[in-house]
Amino acid sequence: MKALGIDLGSLTTKAVILGDNGILASSIRPSDDEAGASARAAIQEASNKAGLTDDDFYIVSTGVGGKLVSLSRQQKAITTCLARGISFLCPSVRLAIDMSAESSTVVKVNERGRVNDWANHDKCAAGTGIFLQQMSRLMQVPLAEMSELSFQAKARADVSSTCAVFAESEVISHVHREPPTPKEDIVAGIYFSVVSRIVSLCKRLGIERDVAATGGVALNRGLVHILEEEMGFAVLVPEAPQLVAALGAAVIARENIERGSV
Amino acid sequence: MVSFLEEKSGRKMDWDKLSEIVAGMDRQMELFREINELRKAVPSPFHVRGFLQLLTTDYLCPGQPEAIEFLETLRDELAEMVREGRGAVSPERFRLMTLFIPPMYLIGFLGKIGQEYGAVSVAEPLFTRWAEGRLDPHKPLESVARKASLIPERYTMYGPLGDRVLKDLVDCAEQYKVDGAVYWAFIGCRHTCATVRLFKDILNEIDVPMLTVDCDIVDPTISSEEEIREKLERFFELLEDR
C-alpha cells in the first residue's frame, strides 16, 4: 500500500505519492468544480507518472476541499500538513510561510514537524495569489514578467497592504498619473504590500530560523526576494513549493500505514 | 446613595431584605466554588452550556432562593457524575480553558463539536473562578462592595492587571490539567482583548497553547460557524499531535 496525499485548493489540486526514498510522483492540476473529480484526476496523473497499475493507496486529504474527497481515509488541517511536509523536506525549518491562492498562513513548526502555533489571513484578498493575479491583469503584465520586472525597481510605489480594493485603486492611480510611476516600481510596491502583511503575521508568532516559503506564490522570485529583504536573511524555497501540503498529507498517510491504521 | 434611591423610588430601604440577599449571595458563591472543584475531575462532568447558566445565575438572580436551589441541584448532579466517573464528553480528549465568553449563537455548536472531538471546557477563569472570601449579612452594604472584589472579572476587565492575575491564570491551568486554551476575542470588548498577547505568552511558558478566535458575542457575520469550526479543528489537531 502506497501513501498518497491530496491538497485540494481553490485553484489547483495537488497529489503526491510517497515512495521508500522520498516522492515517487506528483501532479498539479487545475481544480474542477467537483472535488471528487479533481481528486481522481490528480491521483490518476500521479499514479501514471509513477508507473503504478493498481490503486492501492492510503489517502490523506487536506486543503479547502479536503473534506469533500470521499476517497480519502483521513482529512487533516492544512497547517498540520504544511508542518509535516516542510519538515520532511527541510527539518531545520521552524517557520513556514504558505502563500496560496486565497490565503496566507504562517506556521510555527517544532523539531518533530508538528505545529506549535499558526496565524493566517483569510478575510481579505490582499496578500494572496488571487490578488497578484488581479494585479497582473490590471497592469497587463504576465505574472512571470512581473517577477523579473521587480528586480529592476529603483523604488517601491506606495500600495496599500491592508485592503485589496484600495490596493487596486492605488495601482490604477500609479499607472495613469502623469508621468506614470515606472512599472517596475509599481510591481515592487505590490510585492512589498503582500510581504508586509506576511511579515506582520510572522512577527505575531515570533520569527525563528530557518524560515521557508511554500505555496504557489513562493514560485515568484521577485516577491521572495523582497520577503528576504524584509526578513533580513535568506528564505528557503523548496523545489516544488506548491506540493508541500500534499507531501505533508502523504507523510501522515505513511505514518498511519506504519502504525497499522489501515 | 441609599438616600438618593429612597428619594427617587419613594420607598424605604429594606435592610432586612438586603441582608437576606447577601446571605443568599454568600451561599451562591460557596456553591460556585464547590462546582468549580468538581470540574477539576478527570473526566470533567460539566457541559459547555453550563458556563452561561452559571453567569446568568449570578448576573440576574444573585442571592435568590431559586438560584440557590438550581446551584445545589447542579452541584449534586455533578458530584454524582464524578463519583461514577462520567464526563460531559466521552471519551474526554482535550481539556480546555475558555478565556472570555464564546459567542452566544454558538453554544449549541460548541456542545456538538465538543462531543465530536472529546473537548470540554473545564475552566473559565475570567468568569467563573471566584476568589476566596465570605460575605457578612450583618454588614450588607460592605458585603455588596466586597463581592465586587471577589468576582472573577474584577482584574481582567476592571484592572489592575498585574502579576497576581497572571499567576492565577497559570495556577488555574495547572489545577485543571488544561491541554489548551481558547480566547474568544470579541470585537465588542476591545479593552479586555488587550490581554490576548499577555495570556498567550504566559500560557506558552507552561506549554499550554492558546487559540485566539476573532468573533462577536452576538453578531454571526464577524466569524461564521464554518470559520470557527475550521480554527477549532486545526487547534484540536495541534493538541493531538503534541
GROMACS .gro file of N, CA and C in nm, chain A residues 37-89:
model
  159
   37ALA      N    1  -1.394   1.471  -0.862
   37ALA     CA    2  -1.336   1.462  -0.997
   37ALA      C    3  -1.193   1.517  -0.996
   38SER      N    4  -1.173   1.629  -0.926
   38SER     CA    5  -1.039   1.687  -0.917
   38SER      C    6  -0.942   1.589  -0.853
   39ALA      N    7  -0.988   1.530  -0.744
   39ALA     CA    8  -0.901   1.438  -0.670
   39ALA      C    9  -0.866   1.317  -0.757
   40ARG      N   10  -0.968   1.259  -0.820
   40ARG     CA   11  -0.944   1.139  -0.902
   40ARG      C   12  -0.847   1.168  -1.016
   41ALA      N   13  -0.866   1.284  -1.079
   41ALA     CA   14  -0.778   1.321  -1.193
   41ALA      C   15  -0.634   1.339  -1.145
   42ALA      N   16  -0.617   1.405  -1.031
   42ALA     CA   17  -0.481   1.429  -0.978
   42ALA      C   18  -0.416   1.297  -0.940
   43ILE      N   19  -0.493   1.209  -0.877
   43ILE     CA   20  -0.440   1.078  -0.835
   43ILE      C   21  -0.399   0.998  -0.959
   44GLN      N   22  -0.484   1.000  -1.061
   44GLN     CA   23  -0.457   0.922  -1.183
   44GLN      C   24  -0.329   0.971  -1.248
   45GLU      N   25  -0.314   1.102  -1.256
   45GLU     CA   26  -0.195   1.159  -1.320
   45GLU      C   27  -0.068   1.120  -1.243
   46ALA      N   28  -0.073   1.133  -1.112
   46ALA     CA   29   0.045   1.098  -1.031
   46ALA      C   30   0.074   0.949  -1.043
   47SER      N   31  -0.032   0.871  -1.040
   47SER     CA   32  -0.019   0.726  -1.049
   47SER      C   33   0.045   0.685  -1.182
   48ASN      N   34   0.002   0.748  -1.290
   48ASN     CA   35   0.059   0.719  -1.422
   48ASN      C   36   0.207   0.754  -1.426
   49LYS      N   37   0.241   0.868  -1.368
   49LYS     CA   38   0.381   0.912  -1.367
   49LYS      C   39   0.467   0.813  -1.290
   50ALA      N   40   0.408   0.755  -1.185
   50ALA     CA   41   0.483   0.660  -1.102
   50ALA      C   42   0.488   0.522  -1.166
   51GLY      N   43   0.411   0.503  -1.270
   51GLY     CA   44   0.407   0.372  -1.336
   51GLY      C   45   0.334   0.269  -1.253
   52LEU      N   46   0.240   0.315  -1.171
   52LEU     CA   47   0.165   0.222  -1.086
   52LEU      C   48   0.039   0.177  -1.159
   53THR      N   49   0.011   0.050  -1.146
   53THR     CA   50  -0.106  -0.002  -1.218
   53THR      C   51  -0.223  -0.031  -1.124
   54ASP      N   52  -0.195  -0.039  -0.995
   54ASP     CA   53  -0.308  -0.061  -0.904
   54ASP      C   54  -0.341   0.070  -0.832
   55ASP      N   55  -0.448   0.069  -0.759
   55ASP     CA   56  -0.487   0.190  -0.686
   55ASP      C   57  -0.491   0.163  -0.536
   56ASP      N   58  -0.390   0.089  -0.492
   56ASP     CA   59  -0.384   0.053  -0.351
   56ASP      C   60  -0.314   0.167  -0.275
   57PHE      N   61  -0.393   0.270  -0.243
   57PHE     CA   62  -0.337   0.387  -0.175
   57PHE      C   63  -0.404   0.407  -0.040
   58TYR      N   64  -0.326   0.459   0.053
   58TYR     CA   65  -0.383   0.516   0.176
   58TYR      C   66  -0.381   0.666   0.152
   59ILE      N   67  -0.498   0.725   0.141
   59ILE     CA   68  -0.507   0.866   0.102
   59ILE      C   69  -0.544   0.954   0.221
   60VAL      N   70  -0.465   1.060   0.238
   60VAL     CA   71  -0.498   1.164   0.335
   60VAL      C   72  -0.518   1.293   0.256
   61SER      N   73  -0.625   1.364   0.285
   61SER     CA   74  -0.655   1.484   0.208
   61SER      C   75  -0.649   1.608   0.297
   62THR      N   76  -0.626   1.721   0.232
   62THR     CA   77  -0.620   1.850   0.302
   62THR      C   78  -0.663   1.960   0.205
   63GLY      N   79  -0.656   2.084   0.252
   63GLY     CA   80  -0.694   2.195   0.165
   63GLY      C   81  -0.840   2.233   0.183
   64VAL      N   82  -0.881   2.338   0.109
   64VAL     CA   83  -1.018   2.389   0.125
   64VAL      C   84  -1.123   2.284   0.089
   65GLY      N   85  -1.086   2.194  -0.003
   65GLY     CA   86  -1.181   2.091  -0.043
   65GLY      C   87  -1.149   1.955   0.016
   66GLY      N   88  -1.060   1.953   0.113
   66GLY     CA   89  -1.013   1.825   0.168
   66GLY      C   90  -1.123   1.737   0.221
   67LYS      N   91  -1.224   1.799   0.281
   67LYS     CA   92  -1.333   1.719   0.341
   67LYS      C   93  -1.425   1.660   0.235
   68LEU      N   94  -1.414   1.711   0.112
   68LEU     CA   95  -1.505   1.666   0.007
   68LEU      C   96  -1.450   1.547  -0.071
   69VAL      N   97  -1.329   1.503  -0.034
   69VAL     CA   98  -1.267   1.393  -0.108
   69VAL      C   99  -1.310   1.262  -0.042
   70SER      N  100  -1.407   1.197  -0.102
   70SER     CA  101  -1.461   1.075  -0.041
   70SER      C  102  -1.361   0.960  -0.045
   71LEU      N  103  -1.263   0.970  -0.137
   71LEU     CA  104  -1.163   0.864  -0.149
   71LEU      C  105  -1.067   0.862  -0.030
   72SER      N  106  -1.058   0.971   0.044
   72SER     CA  107  -0.954   0.979   0.147
   72SER      C  108  -0.998   0.907   0.275
   73ARG      N  109  -0.897   0.847   0.343
   73ARG     CA  110  -0.922   0.777   0.469
   73ARG      C  111  -0.927   0.877   0.583
   74GLN      N  112  -0.855   0.986   0.564
   74GLN     CA  113  -0.844   1.083   0.672
   74GLN      C  114  -0.829   1.221   0.612
   75GLN      N  115  -0.887   1.320   0.681
   75GLN     CA  116  -0.872   1.457   0.638
   75GLN      C  117  -0.796   1.532   0.747
   76LYS      N  118  -0.695   1.609   0.705
   76LYS     CA  119  -0.615   1.681   0.804
   76LYS      C  120  -0.613   1.830   0.769
   77ALA      N  121  -0.596   1.912   0.870
   77ALA     CA  122  -0.589   2.057   0.850
   77ALA      C  123  -0.465   2.094   0.769
   78ILE      N  124  -0.476   2.200   0.694
   78ILE     CA  125  -0.365   2.241   0.607
   78ILE      C  126  -0.242   2.274   0.690
   79THR      N  127  -0.262   2.329   0.808
   79THR     CA  128  -0.148   2.366   0.893
   79THR      C  129  -0.069   2.242   0.936
   80THR      N  130  -0.142   2.136   0.972
   80THR     CA  131  -0.076   2.011   1.011
   80THR      C  132   0.007   1.957   0.894
   81CYS      N  133  -0.051   1.960   0.777
   81CYS     CA  134   0.017   1.905   0.659
   81CYS      C  135   0.137   1.991   0.617
   82LEU      N  136   0.122   2.121   0.627
   82LEU     CA  137   0.233   2.209   0.592
   82LEU      C  138   0.353   2.182   0.684
   83ALA      N  139   0.324   2.166   0.812
   83ALA     CA  140   0.432   2.141   0.909
   83ALA      C  141   0.504   2.010   0.878
   84ARG      N  142   0.427   1.904   0.852
   84ARG     CA  143   0.487   1.774   0.822
   84ARG      C  144   0.567   1.779   0.691
   85GLY      N  145   0.506   1.844   0.592
   85GLY     CA  146   0.567   1.848   0.460
   85GLY      C  147   0.699   1.924   0.461
   86ILE      N  148   0.701   2.041   0.521
   86ILE     CA  149   0.824   2.120   0.519
   86ILE      C  150   0.930   2.055   0.606
   87SER      N  151   0.886   1.991   0.712
   87SER     CA  152   0.981   1.922   0.799
   87SER      C  153   1.044   1.804   0.726
   88PHE      N  154   0.968   1.738   0.641
   88PHE     CA  155   1.019   1.625   0.562
   88PHE      C  156   1.129   1.673   0.467
   89LEU      N  157   1.105   1.790   0.407
   89LEU     CA  158   1.199   1.843   0.307
   89LEU      C  159   1.317   1.915   0.373
   0.00000   0.00000   0.00000
